[in-house]
Tab-separated table of C-alpha atoms and ligand atoms in Angstrom:
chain	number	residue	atom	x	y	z
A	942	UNK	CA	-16.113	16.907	104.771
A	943	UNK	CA	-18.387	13.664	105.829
A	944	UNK	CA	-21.619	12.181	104.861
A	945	UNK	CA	-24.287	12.446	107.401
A	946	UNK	CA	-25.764	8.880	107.195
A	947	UNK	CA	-24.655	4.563	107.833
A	948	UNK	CA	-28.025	3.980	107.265
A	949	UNK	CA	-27.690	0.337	105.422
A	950	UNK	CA	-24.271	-0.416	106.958
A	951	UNK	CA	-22.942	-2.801	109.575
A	952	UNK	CA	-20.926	-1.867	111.935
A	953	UNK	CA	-19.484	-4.167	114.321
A	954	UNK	CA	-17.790	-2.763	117.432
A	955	UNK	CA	-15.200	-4.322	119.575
A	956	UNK	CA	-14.664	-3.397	122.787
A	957	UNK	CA	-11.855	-4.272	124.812
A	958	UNK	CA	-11.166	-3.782	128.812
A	959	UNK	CA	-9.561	-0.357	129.924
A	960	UNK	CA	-11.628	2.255	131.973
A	961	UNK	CA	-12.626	3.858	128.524
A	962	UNK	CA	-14.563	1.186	127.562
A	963	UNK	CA	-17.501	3.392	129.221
A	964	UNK	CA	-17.510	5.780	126.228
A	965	UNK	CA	-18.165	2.625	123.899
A	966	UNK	CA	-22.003	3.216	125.067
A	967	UNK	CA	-22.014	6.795	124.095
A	968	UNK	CA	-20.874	5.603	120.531
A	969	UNK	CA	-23.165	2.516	120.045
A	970	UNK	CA	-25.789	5.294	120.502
A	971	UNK	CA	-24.401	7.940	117.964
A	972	UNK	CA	-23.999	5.286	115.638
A	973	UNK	CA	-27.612	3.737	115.635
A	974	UNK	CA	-28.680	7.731	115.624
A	975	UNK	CA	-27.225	7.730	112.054
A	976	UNK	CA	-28.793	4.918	110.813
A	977	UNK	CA	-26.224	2.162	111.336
A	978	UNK	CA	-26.686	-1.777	112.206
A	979	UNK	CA	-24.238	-2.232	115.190
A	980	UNK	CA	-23.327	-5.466	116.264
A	981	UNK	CA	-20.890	-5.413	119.617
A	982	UNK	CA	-18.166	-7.767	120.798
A	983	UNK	CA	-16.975	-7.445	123.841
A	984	UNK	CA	-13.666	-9.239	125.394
A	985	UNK	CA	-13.896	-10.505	129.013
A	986	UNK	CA	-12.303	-7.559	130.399
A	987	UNK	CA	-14.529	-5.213	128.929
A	988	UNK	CA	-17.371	-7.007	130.854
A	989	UNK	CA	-15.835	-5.769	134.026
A	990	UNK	CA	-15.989	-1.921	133.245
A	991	UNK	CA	-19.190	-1.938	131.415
A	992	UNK	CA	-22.224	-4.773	131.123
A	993	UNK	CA	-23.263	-6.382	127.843
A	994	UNK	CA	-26.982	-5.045	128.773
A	995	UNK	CA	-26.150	-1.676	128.470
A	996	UNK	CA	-24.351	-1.980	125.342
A	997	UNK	CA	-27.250	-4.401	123.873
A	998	UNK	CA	-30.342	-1.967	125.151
A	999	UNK	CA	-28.914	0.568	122.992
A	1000	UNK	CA	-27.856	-1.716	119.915
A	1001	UNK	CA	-30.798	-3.692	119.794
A	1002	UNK	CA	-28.723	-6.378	119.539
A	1003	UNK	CA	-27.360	-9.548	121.254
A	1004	UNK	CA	-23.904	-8.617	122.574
A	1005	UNK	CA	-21.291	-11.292	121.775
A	1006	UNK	CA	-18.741	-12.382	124.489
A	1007	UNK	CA	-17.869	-15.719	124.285
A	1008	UNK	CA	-16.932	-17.781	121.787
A	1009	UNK	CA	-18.364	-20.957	122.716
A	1010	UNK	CA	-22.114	-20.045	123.980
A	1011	UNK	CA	-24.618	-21.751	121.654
A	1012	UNK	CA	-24.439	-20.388	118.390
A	1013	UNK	CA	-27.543	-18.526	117.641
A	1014	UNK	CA	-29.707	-19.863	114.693
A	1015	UNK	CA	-26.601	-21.984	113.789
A	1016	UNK	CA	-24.659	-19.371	112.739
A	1017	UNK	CA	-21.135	-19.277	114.102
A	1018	UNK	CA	-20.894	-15.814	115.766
A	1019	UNK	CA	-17.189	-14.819	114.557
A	1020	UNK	CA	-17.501	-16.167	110.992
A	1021	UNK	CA	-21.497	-14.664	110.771
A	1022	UNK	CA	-20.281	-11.046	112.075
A	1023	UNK	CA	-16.765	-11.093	110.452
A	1024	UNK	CA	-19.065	-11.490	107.461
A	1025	UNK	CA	-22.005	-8.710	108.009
A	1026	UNK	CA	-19.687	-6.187	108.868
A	1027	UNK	CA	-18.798	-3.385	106.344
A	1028	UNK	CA	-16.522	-2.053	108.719
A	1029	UNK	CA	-15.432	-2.906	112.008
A	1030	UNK	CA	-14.497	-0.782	114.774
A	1031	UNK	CA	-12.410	-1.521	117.968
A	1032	UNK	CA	-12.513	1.263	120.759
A	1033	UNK	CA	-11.534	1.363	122.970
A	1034	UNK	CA	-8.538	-1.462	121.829
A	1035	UNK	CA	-6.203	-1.841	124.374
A	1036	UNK	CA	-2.216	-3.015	123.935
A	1037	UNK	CA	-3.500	-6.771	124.264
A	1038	UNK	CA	-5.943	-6.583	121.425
A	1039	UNK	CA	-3.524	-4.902	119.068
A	1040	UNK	CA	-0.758	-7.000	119.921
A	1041	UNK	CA	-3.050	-10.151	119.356
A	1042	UNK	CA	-4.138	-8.500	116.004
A	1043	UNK	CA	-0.315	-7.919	115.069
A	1044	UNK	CA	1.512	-11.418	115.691
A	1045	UNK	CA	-2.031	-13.390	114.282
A	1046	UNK	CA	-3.260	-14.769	117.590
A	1047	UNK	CA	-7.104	-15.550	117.602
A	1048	UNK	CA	-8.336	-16.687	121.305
A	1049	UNK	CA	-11.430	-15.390	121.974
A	1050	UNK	CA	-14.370	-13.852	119.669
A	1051	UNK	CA	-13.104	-10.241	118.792
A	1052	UNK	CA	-9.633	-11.212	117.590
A	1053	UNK	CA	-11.247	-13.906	115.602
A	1054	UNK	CA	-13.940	-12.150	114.296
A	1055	UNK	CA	-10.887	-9.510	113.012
A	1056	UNK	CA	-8.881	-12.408	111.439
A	1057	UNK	CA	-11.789	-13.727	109.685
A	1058	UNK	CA	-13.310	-10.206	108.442
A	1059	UNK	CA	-12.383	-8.703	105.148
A	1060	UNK	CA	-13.783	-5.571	105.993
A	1061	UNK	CA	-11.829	-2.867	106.688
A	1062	UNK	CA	-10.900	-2.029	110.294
A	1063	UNK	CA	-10.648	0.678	112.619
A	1064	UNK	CA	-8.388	0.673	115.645
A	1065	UNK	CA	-8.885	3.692	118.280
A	1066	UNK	CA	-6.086	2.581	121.120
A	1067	UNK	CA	-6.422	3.631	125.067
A	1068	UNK	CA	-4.092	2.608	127.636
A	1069	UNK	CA	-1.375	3.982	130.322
A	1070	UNK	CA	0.962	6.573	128.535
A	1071	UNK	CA	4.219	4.029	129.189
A	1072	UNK	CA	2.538	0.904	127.885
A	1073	UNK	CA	1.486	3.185	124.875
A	1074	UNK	CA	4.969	4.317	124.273
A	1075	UNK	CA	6.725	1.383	124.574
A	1076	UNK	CA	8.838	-0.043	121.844
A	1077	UNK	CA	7.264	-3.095	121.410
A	1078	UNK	CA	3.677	-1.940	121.617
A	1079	UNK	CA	4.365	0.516	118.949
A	1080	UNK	CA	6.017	-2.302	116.777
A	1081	UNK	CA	2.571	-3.687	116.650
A	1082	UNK	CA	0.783	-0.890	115.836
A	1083	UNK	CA	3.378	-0.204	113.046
A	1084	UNK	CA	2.465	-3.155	111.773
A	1085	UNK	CA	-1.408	-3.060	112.166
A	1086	UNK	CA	-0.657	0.722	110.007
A	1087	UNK	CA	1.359	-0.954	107.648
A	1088	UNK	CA	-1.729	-3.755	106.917
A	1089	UNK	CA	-4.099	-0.970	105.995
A	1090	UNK	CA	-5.579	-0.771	109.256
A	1091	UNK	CA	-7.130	3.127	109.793
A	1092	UNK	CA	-5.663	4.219	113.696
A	1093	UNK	CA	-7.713	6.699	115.481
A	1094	UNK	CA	-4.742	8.193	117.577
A	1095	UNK	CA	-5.320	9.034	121.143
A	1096	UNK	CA	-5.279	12.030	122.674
A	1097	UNK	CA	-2.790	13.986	125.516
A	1098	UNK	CA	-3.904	14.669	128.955
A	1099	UNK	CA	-4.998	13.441	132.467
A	1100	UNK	CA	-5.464	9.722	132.421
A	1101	UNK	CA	-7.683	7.785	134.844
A	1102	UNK	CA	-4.217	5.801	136.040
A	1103	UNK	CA	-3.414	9.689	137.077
A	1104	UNK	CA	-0.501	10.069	134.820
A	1105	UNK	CA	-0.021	12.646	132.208
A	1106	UNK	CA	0.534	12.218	128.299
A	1107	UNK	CA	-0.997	10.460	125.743
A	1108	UNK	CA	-3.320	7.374	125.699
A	1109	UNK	CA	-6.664	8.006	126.534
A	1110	UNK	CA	-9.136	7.264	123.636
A	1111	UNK	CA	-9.587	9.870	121.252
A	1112	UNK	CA	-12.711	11.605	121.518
A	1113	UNK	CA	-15.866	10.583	120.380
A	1114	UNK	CA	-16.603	12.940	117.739
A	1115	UNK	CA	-13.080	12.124	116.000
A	1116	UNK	CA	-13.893	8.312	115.805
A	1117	UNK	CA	-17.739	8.909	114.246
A	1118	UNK	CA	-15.925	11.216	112.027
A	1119	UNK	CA	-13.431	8.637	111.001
A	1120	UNK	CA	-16.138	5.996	110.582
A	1121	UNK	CA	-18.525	8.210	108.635
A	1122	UNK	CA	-15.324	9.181	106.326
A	1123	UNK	CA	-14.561	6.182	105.773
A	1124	UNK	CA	-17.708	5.320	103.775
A	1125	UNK	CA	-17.857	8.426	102.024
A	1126	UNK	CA	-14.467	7.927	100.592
A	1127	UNK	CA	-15.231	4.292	99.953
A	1128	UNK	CA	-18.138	5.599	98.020
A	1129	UNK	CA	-16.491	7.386	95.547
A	1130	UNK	CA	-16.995	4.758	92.859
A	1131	UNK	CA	-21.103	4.203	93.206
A	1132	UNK	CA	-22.482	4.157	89.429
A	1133	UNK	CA	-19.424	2.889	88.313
A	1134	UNK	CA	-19.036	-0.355	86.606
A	1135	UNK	CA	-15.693	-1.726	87.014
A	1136	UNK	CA	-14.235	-5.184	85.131
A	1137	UNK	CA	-11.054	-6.835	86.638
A	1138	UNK	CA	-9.116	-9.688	85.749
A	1139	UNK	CA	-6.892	-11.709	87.696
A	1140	UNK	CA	-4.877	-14.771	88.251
A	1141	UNK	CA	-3.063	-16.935	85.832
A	1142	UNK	CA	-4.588	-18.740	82.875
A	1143	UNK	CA	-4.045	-22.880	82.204
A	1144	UNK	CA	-3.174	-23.939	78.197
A	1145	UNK	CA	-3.922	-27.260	78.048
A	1146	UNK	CA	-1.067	-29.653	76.816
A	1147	UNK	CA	-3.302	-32.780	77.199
A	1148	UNK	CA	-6.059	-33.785	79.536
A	1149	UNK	CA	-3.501	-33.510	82.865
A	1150	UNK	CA	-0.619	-30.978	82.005
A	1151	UNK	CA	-0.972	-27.563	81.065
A	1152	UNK	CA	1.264	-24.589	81.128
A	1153	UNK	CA	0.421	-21.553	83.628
A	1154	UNK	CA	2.513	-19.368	85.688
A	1155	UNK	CA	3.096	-18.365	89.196
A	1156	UNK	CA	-0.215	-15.870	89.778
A	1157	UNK	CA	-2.399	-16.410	92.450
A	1158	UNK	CA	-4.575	-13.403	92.137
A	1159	UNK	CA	-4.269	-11.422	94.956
A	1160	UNK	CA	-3.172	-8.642	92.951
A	1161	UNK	CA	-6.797	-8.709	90.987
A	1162	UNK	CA	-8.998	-9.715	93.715
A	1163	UNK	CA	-7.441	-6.870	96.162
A	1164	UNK	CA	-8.657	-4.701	93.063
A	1165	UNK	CA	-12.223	-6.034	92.904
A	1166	UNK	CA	-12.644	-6.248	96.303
A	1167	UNK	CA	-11.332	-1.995	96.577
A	1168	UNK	CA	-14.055	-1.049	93.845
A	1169	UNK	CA	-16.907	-3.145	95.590
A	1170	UNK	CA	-16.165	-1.645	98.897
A	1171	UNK	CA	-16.398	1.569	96.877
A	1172	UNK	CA	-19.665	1.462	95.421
A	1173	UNK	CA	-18.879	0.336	91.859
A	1174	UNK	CA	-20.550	-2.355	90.489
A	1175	UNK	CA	-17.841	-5.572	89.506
A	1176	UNK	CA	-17.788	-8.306	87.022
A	1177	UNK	CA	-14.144	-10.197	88.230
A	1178	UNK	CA	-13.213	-12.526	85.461
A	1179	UNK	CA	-10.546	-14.794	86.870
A	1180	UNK	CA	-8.100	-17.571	85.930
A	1181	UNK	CA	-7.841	-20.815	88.641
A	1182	UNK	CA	-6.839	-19.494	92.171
A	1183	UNK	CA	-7.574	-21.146	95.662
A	1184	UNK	CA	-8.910	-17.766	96.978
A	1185	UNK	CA	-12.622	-17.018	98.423
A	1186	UNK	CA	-14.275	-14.633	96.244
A	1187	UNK	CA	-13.827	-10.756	97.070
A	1188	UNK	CA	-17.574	-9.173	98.539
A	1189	UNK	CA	-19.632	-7.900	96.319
A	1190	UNK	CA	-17.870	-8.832	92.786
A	1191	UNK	CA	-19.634	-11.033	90.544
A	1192	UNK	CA	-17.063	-13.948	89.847
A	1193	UNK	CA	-16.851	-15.434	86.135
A	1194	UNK	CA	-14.196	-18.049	86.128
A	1195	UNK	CA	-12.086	-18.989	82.968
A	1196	UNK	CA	-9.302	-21.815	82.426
A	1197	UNK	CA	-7.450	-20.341	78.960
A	1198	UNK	CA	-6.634	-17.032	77.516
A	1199	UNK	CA	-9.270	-17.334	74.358
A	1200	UNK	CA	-11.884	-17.932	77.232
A	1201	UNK	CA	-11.154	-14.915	78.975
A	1202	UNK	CA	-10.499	-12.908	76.092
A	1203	UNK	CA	-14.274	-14.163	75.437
A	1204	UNK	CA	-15.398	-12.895	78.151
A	1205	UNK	CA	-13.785	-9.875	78.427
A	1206	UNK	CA	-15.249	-8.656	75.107
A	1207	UNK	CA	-18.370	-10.114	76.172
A	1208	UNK	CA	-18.360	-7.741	79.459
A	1209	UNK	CA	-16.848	-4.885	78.096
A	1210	UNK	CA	-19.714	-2.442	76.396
A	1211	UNK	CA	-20.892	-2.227	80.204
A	1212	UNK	CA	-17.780	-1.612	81.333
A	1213	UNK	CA	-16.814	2.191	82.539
A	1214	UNK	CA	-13.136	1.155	83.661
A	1215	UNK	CA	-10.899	-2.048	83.403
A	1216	UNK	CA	-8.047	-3.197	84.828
A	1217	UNK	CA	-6.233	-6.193	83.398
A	1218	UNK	CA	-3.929	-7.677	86.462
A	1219	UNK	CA	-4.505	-10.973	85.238
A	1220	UNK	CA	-1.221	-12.556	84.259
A	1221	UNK	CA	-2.364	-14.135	80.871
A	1222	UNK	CA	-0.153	-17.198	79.084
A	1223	UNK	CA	1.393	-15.178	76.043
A	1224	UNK	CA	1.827	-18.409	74.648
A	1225	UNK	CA	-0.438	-21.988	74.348
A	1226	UNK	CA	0.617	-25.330	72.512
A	1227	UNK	CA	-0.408	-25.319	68.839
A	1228	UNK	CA	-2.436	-28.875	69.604
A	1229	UNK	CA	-4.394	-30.171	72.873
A	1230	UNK	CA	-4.175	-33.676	72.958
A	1231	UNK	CA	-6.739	-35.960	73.561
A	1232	UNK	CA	-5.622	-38.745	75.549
A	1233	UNK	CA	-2.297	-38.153	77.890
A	1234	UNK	CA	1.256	-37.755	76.423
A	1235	UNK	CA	3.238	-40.912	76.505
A	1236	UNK	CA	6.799	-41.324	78.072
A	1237	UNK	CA	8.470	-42.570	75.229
A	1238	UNK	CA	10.118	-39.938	73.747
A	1239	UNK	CA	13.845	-39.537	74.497
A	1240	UNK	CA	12.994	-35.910	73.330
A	1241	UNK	CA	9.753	-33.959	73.190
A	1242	UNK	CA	9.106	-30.894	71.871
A	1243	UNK	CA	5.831	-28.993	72.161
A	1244	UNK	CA	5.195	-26.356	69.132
A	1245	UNK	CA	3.555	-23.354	70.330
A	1246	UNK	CA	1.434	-20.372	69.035
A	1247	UNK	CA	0.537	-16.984	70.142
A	1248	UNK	CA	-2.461	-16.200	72.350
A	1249	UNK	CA	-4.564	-13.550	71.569
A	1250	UNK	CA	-3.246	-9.700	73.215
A	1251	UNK	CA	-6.772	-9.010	75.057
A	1252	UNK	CA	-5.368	-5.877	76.407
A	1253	UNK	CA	-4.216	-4.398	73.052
A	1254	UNK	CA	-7.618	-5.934	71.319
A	1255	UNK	CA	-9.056	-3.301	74.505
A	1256	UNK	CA	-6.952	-0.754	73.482
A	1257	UNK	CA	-7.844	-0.703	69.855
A	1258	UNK	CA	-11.903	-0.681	70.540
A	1259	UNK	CA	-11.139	1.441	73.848
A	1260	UNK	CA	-13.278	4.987	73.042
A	1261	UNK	CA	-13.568	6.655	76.170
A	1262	UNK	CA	-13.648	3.761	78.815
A	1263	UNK	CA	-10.530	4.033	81.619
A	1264	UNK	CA	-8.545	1.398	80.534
A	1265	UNK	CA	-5.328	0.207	83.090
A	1266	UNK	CA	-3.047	-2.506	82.570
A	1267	UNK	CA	-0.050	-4.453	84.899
A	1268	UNK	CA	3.330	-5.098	83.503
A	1269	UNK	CA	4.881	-8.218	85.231
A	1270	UNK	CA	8.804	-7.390	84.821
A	1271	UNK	CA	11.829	-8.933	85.314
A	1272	UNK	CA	14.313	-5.986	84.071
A	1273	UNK	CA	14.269	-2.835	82.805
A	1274	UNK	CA	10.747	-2.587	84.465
A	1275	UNK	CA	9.533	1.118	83.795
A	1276	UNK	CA	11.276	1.328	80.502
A	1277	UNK	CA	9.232	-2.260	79.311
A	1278	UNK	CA	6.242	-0.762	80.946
A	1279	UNK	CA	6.271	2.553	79.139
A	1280	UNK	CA	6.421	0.638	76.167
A	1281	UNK	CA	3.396	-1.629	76.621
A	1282	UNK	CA	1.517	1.404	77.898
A	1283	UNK	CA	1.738	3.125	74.274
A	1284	UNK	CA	1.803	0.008	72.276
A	1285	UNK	CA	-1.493	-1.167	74.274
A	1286	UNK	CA	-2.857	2.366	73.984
A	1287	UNK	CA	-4.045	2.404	77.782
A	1288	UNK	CA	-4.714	4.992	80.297
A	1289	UNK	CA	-2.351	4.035	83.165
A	1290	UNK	CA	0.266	0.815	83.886
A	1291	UNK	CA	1.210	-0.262	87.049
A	1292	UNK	CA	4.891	-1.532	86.897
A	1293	UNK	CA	6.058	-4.398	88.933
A	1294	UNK	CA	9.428	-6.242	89.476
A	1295	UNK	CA	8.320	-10.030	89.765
A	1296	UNK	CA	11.452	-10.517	90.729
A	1297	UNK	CA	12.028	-8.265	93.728
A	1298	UNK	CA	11.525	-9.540	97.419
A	1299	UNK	CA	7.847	-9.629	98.775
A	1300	UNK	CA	6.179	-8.124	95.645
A	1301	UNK	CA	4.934	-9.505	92.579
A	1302	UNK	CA	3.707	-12.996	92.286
A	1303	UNK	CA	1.735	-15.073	95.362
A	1304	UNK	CA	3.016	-12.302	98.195
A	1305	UNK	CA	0.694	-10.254	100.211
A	1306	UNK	CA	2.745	-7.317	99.144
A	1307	UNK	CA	3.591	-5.215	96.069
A	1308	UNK	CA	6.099	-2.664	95.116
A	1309	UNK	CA	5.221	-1.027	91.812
A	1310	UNK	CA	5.399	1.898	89.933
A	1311	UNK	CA	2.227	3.472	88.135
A	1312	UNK	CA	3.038	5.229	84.762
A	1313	UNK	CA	0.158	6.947	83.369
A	1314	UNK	CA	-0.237	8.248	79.587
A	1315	UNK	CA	0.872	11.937	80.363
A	1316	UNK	CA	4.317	10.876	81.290
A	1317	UNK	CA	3.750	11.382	85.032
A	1318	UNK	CA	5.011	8.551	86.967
A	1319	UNK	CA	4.594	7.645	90.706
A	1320	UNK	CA	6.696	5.341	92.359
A	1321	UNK	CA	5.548	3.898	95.624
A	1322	UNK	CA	6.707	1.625	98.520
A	1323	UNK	CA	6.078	-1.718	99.406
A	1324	UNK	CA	2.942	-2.596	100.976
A	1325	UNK	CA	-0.294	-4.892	101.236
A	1326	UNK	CA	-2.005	-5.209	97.683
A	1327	UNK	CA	-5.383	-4.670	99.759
A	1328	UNK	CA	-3.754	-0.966	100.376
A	1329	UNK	CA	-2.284	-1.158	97.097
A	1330	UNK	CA	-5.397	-1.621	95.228
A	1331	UNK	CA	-6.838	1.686	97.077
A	1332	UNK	CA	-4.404	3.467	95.774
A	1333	UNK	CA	-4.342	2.326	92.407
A	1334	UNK	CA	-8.481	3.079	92.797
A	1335	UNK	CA	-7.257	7.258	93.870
A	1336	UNK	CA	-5.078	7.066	90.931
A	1337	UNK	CA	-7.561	5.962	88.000
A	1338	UNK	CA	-10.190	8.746	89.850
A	1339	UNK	CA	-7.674	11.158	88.208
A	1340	UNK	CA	-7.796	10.451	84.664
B	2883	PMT	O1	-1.766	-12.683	91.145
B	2883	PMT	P1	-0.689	-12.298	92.136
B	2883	PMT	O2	0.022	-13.500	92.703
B	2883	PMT	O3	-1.199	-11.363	93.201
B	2883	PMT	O4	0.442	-11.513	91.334
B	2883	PMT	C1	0.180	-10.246	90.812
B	2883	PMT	C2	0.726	-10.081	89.388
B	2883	PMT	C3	2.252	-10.128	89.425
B	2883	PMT	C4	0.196	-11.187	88.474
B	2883	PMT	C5	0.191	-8.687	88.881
B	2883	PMT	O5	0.681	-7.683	89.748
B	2883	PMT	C6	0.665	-8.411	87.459
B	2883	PMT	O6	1.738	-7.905	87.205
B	2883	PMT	N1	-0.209	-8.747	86.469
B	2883	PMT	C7	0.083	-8.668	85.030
B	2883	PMT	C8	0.852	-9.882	84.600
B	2883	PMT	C9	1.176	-9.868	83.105
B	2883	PMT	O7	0.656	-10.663	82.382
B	2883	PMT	O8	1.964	-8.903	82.742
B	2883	PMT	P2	2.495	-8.680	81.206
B	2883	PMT	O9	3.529	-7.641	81.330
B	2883	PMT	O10	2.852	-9.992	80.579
B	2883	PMT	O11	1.207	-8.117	80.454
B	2883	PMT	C10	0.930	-6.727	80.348
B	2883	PMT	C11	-0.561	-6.501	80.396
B	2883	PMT	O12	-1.191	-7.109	79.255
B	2883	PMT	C12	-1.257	-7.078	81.608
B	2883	PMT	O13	-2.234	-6.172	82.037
B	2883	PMT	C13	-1.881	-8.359	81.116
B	2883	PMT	O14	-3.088	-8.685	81.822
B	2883	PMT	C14	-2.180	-8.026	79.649
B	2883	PMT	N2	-2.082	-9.182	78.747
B	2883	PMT	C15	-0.923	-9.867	78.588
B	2883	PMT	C16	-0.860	-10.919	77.687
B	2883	PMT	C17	-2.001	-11.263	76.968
B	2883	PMT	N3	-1.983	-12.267	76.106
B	2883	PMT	N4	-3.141	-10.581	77.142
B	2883	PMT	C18	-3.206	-9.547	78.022
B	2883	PMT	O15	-4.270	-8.913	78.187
């Protein structure tokens, strides 16, 4: 089932050269028919199949082509659209595009624009039924799949090259039914209010050394990001991390674990759910000094004391608020978890093995398990924490 309205979204299409490229003005139209702001790109081939006036007439908008015209009311073009878009479509995207998007290449304005987006993106391939089947073009796609990117198959049949199989861009109706699904699903979390932490915290030793660990929030932000492309309203309370911050959250930035547990408790009565992914210093030195430490010691030792639990303070005050938690393993990683999930009193854990090869800390991929209070338990494959986070979004919609 789909919603019947974008009115108050952005799309921006990118259209790429292949004989299909045609259709892209029967779509600009649908789109702006159900209310959506559509922005086009076109690559230089797609200039030879159909014009930029067309395509403009029926956006009501200035088509982009190339990257260096005179940026309009000094906006850069790539970083300005990359940034409007709520979702971005490419159709028809041919085996050049995809394989651009795939190995990181950004030459002209559309694969740019793609690099530099964080919205989500939807790739609906045409092209020659051998190119489409060939090893290395699939590769890319693969991997283009594997990054969350939605694919729009194409469909079988006659293609204008006069073979036979499949390649030609799926039809019309399927891609607006694809786009209009997408933000219906994203949607799911509108009235929601959603509080997420993430990244490390700093415990100051004295005024230049301070002990943290290895989190650089990707985990959280993937999270806050998810729920804001989902309608929910978010407060992201974060440690120090060097990344931008995710659309639509409101950021609140703490150095040490008392300051977050501050502002957790001041941010949780309008809380509906929260998820804890921050990786919070159990432990801070019992004094902060004042001026630097001095090398003179042969010896130093640096007492500690305990920080503050904010997730079990949660789970004690909790009521009927979704409450989820991360346990950052080493060993015995669903058996630790399980423990922390009752001893926190939470709704749902997600389990992961900092020590395990691209997951955990810093990568652009997880592997975790989620363990939920029922005893049901879901173990899942490696992938992109931006897919991750959707899925960890499905799973608290069940509680
Ligand atoms: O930030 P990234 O580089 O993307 O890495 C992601 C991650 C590995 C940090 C993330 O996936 C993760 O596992 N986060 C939780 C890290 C952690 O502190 O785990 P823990 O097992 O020590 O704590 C269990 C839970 O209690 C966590 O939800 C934690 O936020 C919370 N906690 C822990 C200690 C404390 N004093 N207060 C807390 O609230």
């Amino acid at each position: 089932m789909t919603c019947n309205t974008l009115e108050g979204k952005t799309v921006v299409l990118g259209i790429t050269g292949g004989i299909a490229a045609y259709k892209a003005a029967d779509m600009v139209s649908r789109l702006k028919k159900l209310g959506a702001c559509v922005h086009v790109i076109m690559t230089r081939n797609a200039v030879r199949f159909i014009t930029p006036l067309t395509l403009q007439t029926l956006s009501q908008n200035r088509v982009v082509v190339d990257m260096f015209e005179q940026p309009h009311y000094w906006e850069i073009d790539h970083i300005s659209l990359a940034q409007k878009a709520d979702l971005m479509v490419i159709a028809p995207a041919s085996a050049n595009i995809i394989g651009k998007i795939a190995n990181g290449i950004a030459d002209d304005m559309l694969s740019t624009t793609v690099m530099a987006t964080k919205a989500h993106v939807i790739i609906a391939p045409a092209m020659n039924t051998n190119m489409y089947h060939n090893p290395f073009f699939q590769q890319n796609l693969n991997k283009l799949k594997e990054s969350g990117f939605t694919v729009v198959e194409p469909g079988e049949g006659r293609l204008a090259c006069g073979d036979c199989g499949k390649g030609r861009l799926q039809d019309i109706n399927v891609i607006i039914d694809t786009i209009l699904n997408f933000f219906k699903t994203r949607q799911d979390y509108k009235g929601t209010n959603a509080l997420v932490t993430a990244g490390p915290t700093r415990e100051p030793i004295d005024p230049v050394r301070f002990i943290t660990n290895h989190s650089s929030g990707k985990m959280g932000y993937a999270i806050a990001e998810a729920f804001a492309q989902r309608g929910a309203r978010v407060k992201l309370i974060t440690g120090p991390t060097h990344l931008d911050p995710p659309q639509g959250a409101e950021v609140i930035r703490i150095q040490r674990a008392r300051e977050m547990l501050d502002r957790v408790m001041e941010h949780f009565p309008w809380a509906d759910v929260v998820v804890k992914a921050a990786a919070v210093s159990d432990y801070r030195p019992r004094e902060e000094m004042v001026h630097k430490l001095k090398k003179h010691h042969q010896r130093l030792e640096i007492p500690l004391v305990k920080n503050p639990d904010i997730l079990m303070e949660l789970g004690r005050i909790k009521g009927d608020k979704k409450l989820i938690g991360f346990a950052a393993e080493t060993d015995n990683v669903k058996e630790y978890a399980r423990r922390k999930l009752l001893e926190k009193n939470i709704d749902m854990i997600v389990a992961n093995n900092v020590t395990a090869k691209d997951a955990g800390f810093y990568s652009d991929t997880n592997k975790v398990s989620i363990i939920f209070a029922n005893g049901k338990e879901l173990d899942l494959p490696n992938m992109p924490k931006r897919k991750l986070a959707h899925i960890i979004l499905d799973e608290i919609k069940t509680l």
